[in-house]
XYZ file of N, CA and C in Angstrom:
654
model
N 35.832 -13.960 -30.460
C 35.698 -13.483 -29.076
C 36.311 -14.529 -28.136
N 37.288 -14.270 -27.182
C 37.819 -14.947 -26.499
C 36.713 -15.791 -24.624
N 37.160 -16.502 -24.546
C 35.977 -17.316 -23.408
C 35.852 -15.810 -22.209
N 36.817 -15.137 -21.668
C 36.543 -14.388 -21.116
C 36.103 -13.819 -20.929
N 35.580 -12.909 -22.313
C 34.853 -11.518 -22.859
C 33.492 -12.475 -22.952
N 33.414 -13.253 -23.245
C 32.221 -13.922 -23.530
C 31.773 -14.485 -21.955
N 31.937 -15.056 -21.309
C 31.785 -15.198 -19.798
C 31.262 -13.498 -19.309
N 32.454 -12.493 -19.471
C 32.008 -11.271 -19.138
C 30.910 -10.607 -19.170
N 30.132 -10.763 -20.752
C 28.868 -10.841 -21.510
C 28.043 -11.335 -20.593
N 28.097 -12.468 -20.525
C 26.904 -13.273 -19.647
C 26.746 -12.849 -17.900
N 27.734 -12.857 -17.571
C 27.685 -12.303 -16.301
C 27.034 -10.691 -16.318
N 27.447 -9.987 -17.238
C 26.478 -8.734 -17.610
C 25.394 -8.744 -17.662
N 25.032 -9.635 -18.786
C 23.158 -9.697 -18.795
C 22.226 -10.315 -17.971
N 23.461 -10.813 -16.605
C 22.666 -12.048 -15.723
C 22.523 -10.926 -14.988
N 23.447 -9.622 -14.436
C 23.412 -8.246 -13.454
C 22.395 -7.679 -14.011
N 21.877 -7.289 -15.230
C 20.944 -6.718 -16.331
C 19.645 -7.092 -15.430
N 19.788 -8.098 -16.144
C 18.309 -9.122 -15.652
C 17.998 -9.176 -14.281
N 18.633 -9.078 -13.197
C 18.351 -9.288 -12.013
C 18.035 -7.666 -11.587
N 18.913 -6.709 -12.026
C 18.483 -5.540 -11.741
C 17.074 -4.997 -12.479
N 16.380 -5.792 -13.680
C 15.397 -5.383 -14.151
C 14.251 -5.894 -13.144
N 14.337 -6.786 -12.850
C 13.588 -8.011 -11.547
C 13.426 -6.808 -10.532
N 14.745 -6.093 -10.100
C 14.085 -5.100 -8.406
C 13.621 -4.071 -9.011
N 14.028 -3.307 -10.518
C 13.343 -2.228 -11.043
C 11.576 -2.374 -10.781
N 11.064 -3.497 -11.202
C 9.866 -4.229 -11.438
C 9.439 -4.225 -10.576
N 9.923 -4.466 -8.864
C 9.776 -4.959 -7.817
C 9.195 -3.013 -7.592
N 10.136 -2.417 -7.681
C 9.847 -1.133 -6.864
C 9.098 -0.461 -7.815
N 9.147 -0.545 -8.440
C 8.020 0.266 -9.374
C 6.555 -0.340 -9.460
N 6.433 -1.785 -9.314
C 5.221 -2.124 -8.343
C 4.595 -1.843 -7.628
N 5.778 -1.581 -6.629
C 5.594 -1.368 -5.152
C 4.769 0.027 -4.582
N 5.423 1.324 -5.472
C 5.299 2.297 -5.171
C 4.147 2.519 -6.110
N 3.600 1.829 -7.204
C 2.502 2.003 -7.659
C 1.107 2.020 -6.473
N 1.713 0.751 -5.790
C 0.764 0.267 -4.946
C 0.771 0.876 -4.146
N 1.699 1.618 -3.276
C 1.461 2.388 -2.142
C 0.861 3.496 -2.396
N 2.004 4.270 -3.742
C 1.811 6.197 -3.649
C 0.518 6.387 -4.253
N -0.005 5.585 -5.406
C -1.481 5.857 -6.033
C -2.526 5.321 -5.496
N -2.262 3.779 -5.421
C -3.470 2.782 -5.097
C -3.909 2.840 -3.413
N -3.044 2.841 -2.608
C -3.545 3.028 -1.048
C -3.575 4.376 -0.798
N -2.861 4.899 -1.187
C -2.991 6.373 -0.908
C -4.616 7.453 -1.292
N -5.064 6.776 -2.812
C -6.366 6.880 -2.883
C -7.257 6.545 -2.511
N -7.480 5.762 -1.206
C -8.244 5.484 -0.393
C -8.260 6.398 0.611
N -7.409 7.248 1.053
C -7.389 8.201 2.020
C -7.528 9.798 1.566
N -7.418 9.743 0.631
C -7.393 11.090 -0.599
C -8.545 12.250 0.152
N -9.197 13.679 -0.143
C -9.880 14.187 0.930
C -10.513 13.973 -0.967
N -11.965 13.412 -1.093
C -12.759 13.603 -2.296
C -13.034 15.190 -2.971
N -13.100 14.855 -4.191
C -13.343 16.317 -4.703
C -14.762 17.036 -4.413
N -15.672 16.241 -3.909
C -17.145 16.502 -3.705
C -17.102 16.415 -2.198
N -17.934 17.401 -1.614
C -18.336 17.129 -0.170
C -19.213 15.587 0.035
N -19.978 15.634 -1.175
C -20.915 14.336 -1.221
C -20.507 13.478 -1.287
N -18.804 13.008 -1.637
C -17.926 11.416 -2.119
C -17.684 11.358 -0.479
N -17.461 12.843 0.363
C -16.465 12.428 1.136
C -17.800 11.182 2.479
N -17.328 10.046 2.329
C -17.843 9.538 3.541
C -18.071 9.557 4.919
N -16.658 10.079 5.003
C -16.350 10.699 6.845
C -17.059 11.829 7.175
N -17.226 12.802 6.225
C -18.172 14.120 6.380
C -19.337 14.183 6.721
N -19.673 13.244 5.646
C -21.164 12.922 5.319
C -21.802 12.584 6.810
N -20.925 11.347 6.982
C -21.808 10.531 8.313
C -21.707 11.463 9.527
N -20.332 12.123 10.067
C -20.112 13.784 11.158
C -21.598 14.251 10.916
N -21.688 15.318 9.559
C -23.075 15.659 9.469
C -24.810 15.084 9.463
N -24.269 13.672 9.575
C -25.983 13.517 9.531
C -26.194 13.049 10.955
N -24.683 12.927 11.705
C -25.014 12.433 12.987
C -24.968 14.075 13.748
N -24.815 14.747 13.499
C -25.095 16.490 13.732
C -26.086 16.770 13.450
N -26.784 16.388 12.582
C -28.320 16.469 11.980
C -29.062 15.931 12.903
N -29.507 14.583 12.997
C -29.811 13.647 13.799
C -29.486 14.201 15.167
N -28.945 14.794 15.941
C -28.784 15.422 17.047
C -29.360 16.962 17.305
N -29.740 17.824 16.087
C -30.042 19.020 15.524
C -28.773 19.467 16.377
N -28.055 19.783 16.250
C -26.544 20.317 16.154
C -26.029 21.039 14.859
N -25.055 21.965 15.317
C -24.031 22.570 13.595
C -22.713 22.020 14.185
N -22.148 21.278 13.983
C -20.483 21.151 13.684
C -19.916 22.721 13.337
N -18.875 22.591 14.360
C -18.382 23.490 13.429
C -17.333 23.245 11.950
N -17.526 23.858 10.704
C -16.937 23.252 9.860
C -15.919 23.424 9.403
N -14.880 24.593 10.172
C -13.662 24.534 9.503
C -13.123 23.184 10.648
N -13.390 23.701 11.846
C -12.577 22.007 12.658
C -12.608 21.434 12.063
N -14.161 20.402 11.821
C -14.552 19.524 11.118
C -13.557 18.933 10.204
N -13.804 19.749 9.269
C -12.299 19.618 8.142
C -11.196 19.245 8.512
N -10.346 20.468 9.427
C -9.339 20.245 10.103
C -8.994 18.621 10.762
N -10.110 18.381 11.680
C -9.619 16.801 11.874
C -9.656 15.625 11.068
N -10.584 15.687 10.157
C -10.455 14.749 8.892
C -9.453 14.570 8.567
N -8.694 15.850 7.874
C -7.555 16.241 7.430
C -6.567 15.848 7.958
N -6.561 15.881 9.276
C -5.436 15.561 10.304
C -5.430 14.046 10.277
N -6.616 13.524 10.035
C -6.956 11.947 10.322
C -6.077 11.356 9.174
N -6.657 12.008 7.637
C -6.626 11.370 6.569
C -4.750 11.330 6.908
N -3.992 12.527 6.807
C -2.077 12.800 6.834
C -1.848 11.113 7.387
N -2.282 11.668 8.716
C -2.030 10.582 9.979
C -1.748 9.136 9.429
N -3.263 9.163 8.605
C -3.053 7.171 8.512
C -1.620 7.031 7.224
N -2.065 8.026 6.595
C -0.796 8.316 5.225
C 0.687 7.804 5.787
N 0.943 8.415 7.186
C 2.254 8.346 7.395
C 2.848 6.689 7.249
N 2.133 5.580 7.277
C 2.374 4.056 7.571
C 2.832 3.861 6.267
N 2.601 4.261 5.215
C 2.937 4.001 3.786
C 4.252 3.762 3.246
N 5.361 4.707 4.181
C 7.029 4.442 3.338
C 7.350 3.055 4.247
N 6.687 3.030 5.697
C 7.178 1.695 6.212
C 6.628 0.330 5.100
N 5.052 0.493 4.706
C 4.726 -0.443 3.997
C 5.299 -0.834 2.620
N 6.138 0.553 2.179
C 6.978 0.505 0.648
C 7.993 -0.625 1.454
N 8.642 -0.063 2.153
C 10.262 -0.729 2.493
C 10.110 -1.962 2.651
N 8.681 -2.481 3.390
C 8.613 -4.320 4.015
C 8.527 -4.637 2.872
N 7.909 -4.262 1.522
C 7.234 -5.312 0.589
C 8.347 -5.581 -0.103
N 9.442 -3.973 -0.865
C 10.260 -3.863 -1.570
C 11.472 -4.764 -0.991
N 11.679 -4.632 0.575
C 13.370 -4.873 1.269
C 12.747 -6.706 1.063
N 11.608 -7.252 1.223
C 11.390 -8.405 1.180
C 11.947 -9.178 0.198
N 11.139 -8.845 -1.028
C 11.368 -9.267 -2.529
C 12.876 -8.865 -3.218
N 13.090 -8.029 -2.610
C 14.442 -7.535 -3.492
C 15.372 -8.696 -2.645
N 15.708 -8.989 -1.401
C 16.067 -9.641 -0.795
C 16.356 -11.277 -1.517
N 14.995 -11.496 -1.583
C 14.524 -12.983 -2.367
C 15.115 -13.113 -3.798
N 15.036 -11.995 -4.641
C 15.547 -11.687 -5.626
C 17.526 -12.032 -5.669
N 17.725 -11.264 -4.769
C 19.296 -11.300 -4.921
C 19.829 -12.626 -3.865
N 18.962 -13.243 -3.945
C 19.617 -14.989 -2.893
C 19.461 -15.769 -4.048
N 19.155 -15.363 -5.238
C 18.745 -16.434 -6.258
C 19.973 -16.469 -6.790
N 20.781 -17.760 -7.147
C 21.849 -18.105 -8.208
C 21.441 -18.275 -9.133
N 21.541 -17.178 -10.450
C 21.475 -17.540 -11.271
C 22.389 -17.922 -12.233
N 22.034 -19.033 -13.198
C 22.782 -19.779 -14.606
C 22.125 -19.409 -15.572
N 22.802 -20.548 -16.490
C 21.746 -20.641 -17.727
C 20.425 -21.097 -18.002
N 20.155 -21.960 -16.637
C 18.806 -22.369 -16.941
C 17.780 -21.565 -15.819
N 18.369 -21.004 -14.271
C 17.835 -21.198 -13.215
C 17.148 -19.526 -13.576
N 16.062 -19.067 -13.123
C 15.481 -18.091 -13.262
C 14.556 -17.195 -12.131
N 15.051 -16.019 -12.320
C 13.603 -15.617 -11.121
C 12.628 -15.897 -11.162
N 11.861 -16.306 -10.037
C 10.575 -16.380 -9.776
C 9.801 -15.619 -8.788
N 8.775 -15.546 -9.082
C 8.241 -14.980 -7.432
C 6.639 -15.735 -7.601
N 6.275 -16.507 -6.061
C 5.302 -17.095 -6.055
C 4.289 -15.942 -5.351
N 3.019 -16.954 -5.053
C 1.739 -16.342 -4.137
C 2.556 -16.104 -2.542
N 2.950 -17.400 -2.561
C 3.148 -17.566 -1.080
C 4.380 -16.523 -0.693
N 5.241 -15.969 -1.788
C 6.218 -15.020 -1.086
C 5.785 -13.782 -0.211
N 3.928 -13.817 -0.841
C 3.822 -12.557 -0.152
C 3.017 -12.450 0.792
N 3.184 -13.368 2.028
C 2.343 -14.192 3.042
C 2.527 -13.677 4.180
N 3.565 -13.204 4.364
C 4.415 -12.591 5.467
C 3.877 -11.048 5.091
N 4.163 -10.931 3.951
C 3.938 -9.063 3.718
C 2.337 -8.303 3.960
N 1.765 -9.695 3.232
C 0.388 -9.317 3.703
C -0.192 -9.204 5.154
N 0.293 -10.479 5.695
C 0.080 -9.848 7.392
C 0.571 -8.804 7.907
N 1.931 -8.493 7.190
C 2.362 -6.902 8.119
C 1.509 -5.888 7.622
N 1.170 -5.774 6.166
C 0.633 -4.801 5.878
C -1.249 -4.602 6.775
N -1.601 -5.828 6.655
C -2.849 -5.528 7.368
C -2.426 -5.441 8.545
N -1.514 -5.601 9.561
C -1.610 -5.216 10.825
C -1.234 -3.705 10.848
N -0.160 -3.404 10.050
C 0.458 -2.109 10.273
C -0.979 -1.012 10.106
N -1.714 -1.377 9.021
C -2.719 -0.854 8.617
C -4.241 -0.714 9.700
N -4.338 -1.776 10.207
C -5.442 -2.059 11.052
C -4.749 -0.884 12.544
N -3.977 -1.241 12.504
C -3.038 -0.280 13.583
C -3.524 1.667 13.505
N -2.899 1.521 12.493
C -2.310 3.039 11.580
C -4.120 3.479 11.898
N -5.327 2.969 11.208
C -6.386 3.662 11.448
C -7.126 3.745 12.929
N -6.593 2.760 13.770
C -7.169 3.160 15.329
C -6.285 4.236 15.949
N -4.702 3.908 15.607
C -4.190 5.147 16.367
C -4.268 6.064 15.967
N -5.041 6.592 14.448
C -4.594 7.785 13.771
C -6.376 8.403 14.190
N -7.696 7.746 14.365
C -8.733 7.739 14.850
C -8.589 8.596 16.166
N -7.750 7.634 16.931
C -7.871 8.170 18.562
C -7.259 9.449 18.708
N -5.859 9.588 18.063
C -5.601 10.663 17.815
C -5.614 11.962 17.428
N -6.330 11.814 16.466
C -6.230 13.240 15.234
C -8.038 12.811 15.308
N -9.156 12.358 15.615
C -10.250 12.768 16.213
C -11.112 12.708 17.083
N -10.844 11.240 17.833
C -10.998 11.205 19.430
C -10.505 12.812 20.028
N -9.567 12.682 20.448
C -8.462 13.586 21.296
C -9.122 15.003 21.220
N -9.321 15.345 20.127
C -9.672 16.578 19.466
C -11.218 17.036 18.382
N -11.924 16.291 19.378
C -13.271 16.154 18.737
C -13.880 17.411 19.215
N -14.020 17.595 20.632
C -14.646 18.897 21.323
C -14.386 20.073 20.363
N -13.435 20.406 19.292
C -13.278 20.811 18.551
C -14.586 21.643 17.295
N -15.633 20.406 17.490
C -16.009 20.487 16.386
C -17.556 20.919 17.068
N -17.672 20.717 18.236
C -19.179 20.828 18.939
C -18.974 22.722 19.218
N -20.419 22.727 19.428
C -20.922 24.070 19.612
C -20.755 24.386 21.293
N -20.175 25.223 21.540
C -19.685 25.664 23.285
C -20.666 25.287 23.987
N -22.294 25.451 24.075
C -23.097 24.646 24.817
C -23.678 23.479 24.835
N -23.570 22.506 24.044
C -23.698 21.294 23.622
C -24.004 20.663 25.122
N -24.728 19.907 25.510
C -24.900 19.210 26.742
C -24.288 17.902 26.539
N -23.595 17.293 27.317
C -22.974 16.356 28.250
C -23.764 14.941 27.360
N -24.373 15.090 27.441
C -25.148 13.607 27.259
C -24.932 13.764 25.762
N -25.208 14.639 25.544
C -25.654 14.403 23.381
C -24.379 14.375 22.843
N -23.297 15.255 23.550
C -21.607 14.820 23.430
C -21.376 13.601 23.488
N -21.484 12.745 24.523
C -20.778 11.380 24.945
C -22.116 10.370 23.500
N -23.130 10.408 23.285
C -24.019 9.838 22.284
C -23.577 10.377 20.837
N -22.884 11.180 20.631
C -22.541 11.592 19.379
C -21.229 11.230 19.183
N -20.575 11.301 19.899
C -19.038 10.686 20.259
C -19.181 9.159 19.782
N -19.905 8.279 20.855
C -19.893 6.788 20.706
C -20.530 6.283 19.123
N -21.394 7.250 18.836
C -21.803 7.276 17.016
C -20.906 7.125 16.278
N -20.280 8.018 16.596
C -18.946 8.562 15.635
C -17.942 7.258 15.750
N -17.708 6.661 16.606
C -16.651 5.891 16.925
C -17.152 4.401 16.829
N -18.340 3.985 16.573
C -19.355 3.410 15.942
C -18.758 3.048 14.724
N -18.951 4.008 13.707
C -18.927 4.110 12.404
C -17.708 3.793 12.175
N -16.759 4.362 12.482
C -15.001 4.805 12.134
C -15.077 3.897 12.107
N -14.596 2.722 13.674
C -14.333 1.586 13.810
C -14.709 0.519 13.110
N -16.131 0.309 12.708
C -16.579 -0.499 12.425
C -17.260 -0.392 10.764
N -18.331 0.329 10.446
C -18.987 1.056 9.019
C -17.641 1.289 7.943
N -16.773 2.323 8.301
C -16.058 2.901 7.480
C -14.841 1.518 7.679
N -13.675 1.447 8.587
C -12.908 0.790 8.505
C -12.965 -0.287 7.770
N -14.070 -1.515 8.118
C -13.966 -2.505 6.934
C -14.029 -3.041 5.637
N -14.757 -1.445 4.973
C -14.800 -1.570 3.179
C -13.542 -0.857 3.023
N -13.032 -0.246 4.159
C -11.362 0.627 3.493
C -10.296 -1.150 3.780
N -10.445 -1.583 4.579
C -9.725 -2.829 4.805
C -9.498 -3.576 3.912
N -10.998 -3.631 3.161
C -11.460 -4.917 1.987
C -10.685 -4.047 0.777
N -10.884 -3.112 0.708
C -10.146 -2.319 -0.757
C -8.823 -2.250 -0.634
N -8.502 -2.214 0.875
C -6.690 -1.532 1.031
C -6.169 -4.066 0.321
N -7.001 -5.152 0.783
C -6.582 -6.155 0.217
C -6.550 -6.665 -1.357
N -7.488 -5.812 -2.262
C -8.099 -6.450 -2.907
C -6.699 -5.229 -4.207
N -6.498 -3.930 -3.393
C -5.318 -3.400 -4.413
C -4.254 -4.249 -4.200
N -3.815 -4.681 -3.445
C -2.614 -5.422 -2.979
C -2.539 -6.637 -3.573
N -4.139 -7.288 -3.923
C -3.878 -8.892 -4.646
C -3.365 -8.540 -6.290
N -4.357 -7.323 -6.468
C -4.310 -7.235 -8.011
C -2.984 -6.619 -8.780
N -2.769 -5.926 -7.612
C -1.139 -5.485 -7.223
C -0.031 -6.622 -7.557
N -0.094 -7.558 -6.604
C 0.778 -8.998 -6.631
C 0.921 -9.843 -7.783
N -0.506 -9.765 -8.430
C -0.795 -10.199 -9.478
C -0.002 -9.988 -10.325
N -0.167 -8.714 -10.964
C 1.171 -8.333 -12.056
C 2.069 -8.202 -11.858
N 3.024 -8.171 -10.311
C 3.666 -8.223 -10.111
C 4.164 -9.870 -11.091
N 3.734 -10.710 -10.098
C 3.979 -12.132 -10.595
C 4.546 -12.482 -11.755
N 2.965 -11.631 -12.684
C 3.314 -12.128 -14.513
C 4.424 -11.001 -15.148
N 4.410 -10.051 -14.475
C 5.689 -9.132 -14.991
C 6.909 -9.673 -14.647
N 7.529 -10.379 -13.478
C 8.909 -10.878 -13.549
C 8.489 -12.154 -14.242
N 7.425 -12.906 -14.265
C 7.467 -14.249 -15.676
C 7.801 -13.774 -17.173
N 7.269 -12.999 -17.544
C 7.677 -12.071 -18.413
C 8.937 -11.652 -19.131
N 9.497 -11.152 -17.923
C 11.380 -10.677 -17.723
C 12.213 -11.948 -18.119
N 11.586 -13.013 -17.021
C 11.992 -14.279 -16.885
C 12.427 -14.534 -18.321
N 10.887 -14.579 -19.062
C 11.181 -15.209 -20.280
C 11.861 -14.768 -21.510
N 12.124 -13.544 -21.303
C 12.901 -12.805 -22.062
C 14.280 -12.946 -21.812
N 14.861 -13.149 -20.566
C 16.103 -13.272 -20.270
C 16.497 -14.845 -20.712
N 16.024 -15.758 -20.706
C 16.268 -17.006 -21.189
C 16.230 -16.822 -22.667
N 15.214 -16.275 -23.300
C 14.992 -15.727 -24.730
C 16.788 -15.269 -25.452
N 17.016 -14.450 -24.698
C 18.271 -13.771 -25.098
C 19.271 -14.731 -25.026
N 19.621 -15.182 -24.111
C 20.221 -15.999 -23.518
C 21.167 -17.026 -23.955
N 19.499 -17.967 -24.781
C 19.556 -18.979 -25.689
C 19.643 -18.581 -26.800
N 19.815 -17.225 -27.345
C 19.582 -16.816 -28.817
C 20.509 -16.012 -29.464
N 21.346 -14.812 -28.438
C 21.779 -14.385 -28.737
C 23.247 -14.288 -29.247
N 22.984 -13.579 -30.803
C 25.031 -14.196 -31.013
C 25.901 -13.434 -30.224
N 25.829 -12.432 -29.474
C 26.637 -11.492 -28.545
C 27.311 -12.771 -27.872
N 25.667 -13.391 -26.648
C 26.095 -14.186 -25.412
C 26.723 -15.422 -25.631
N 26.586 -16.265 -27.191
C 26.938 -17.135 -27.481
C 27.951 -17.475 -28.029
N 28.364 -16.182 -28.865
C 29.754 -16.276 -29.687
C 29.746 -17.203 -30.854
N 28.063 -17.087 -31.293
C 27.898 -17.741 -32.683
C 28.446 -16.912 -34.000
């Protein structure tokens, strides 16, 4: 085999390897968004899982009130889409980040991808802001705005504005921060394998590298 074809080789499996690195990257990525965050907003298969329902009705209870329940639904529904929509922005920051980092790397024979904790320092703050965002405006929106919706035509004034501030009680504060703590804790465990899966690649591509009679011309 002449130095050329053999140079050619290596420059192949170095394109190989780096394209297996963003394969890894996005198939991560979209694990984490389309299944793992996305199932946090999911409408439950039980009226009894669903949390947002639950608490509407017992604060309807607690008021002796009926909701009405197709609204009801309806704005959940509208709520749950709503926060959904933040998700392809959160694919693109994590993916356009890393893939980025990925293709600034020179690689040789010895030098290798890596990806640390700290690469994803920046991503994590966007994602919790975009996120902390995404559930107040998608709140104010799709069931603030359109709550009267769900009350009975004579409902008095006072038990409206006390059932309202309940409601907005909870969202804000009850519900939002165990969805917060879960939307971080997919994202670490997320990062995690991310990590040991391009160490992994890593070590396989040096594996070959150093071994193979193709790349070596043994």
């Amino acid at each position: 085999m002449d130095d050329n074809t053999l140079i050619q080789f290596r420059k192949q499996h170095i394109q190989n390897y780096r394209k297996s690195i963003i394969d890894i990257i996005q198939n991560n990525t979209t694990v984490l968004v389309d299944e793992d965050i996305t199932s946090l907003f999911k409408t439950p298969p039980l009226d009894s899982m669903d949390l947002l329902k639950v608490k509407f009705l017992k604060i309807a209870k607690k008021n002796k009130l009926v909701f009405r329940t197709d609204s009801l639904n309806q704005l959940l529904e509208s709520y749950r889409k709503n926060v959904l929509k933040c998700c392809s922005r959160l694919k693109k920051i994590r993916i356009d980040l890393l893939c980025h980092k990925v293709n600034e790397i020179d690689l040789d024979d010895s030098n290798i991808i890596q990806i640390y904790k700290k690469d994803f320092t920046s991503i994590h703050r966007d994602f919790k802001k975009i996120m902390k965002e995404q559930l107040q405006d998608s709140f104010e929106l799709c069931i603030l705005k359109n709550i009267d919706l769900i009350f009975p035509v004579d409902v008095d004034d006072s038990i409206r504005n006390e059932i309202i501030l309940d409601i907005t009680k909870y969202v804000i504060n009850s519900y939002k921060n165990p969805i917060l703590d879960s939307f971080d804790i997919m994202i670490l465990v997320k990062d995690t394998t991310l990590v040991n899966s391009v160490k992994e690649q890593s070590e396989h591509y040096l594996f070959t590298l150093k071994n193979s009679r193709l790349l070596n011309d043994i």
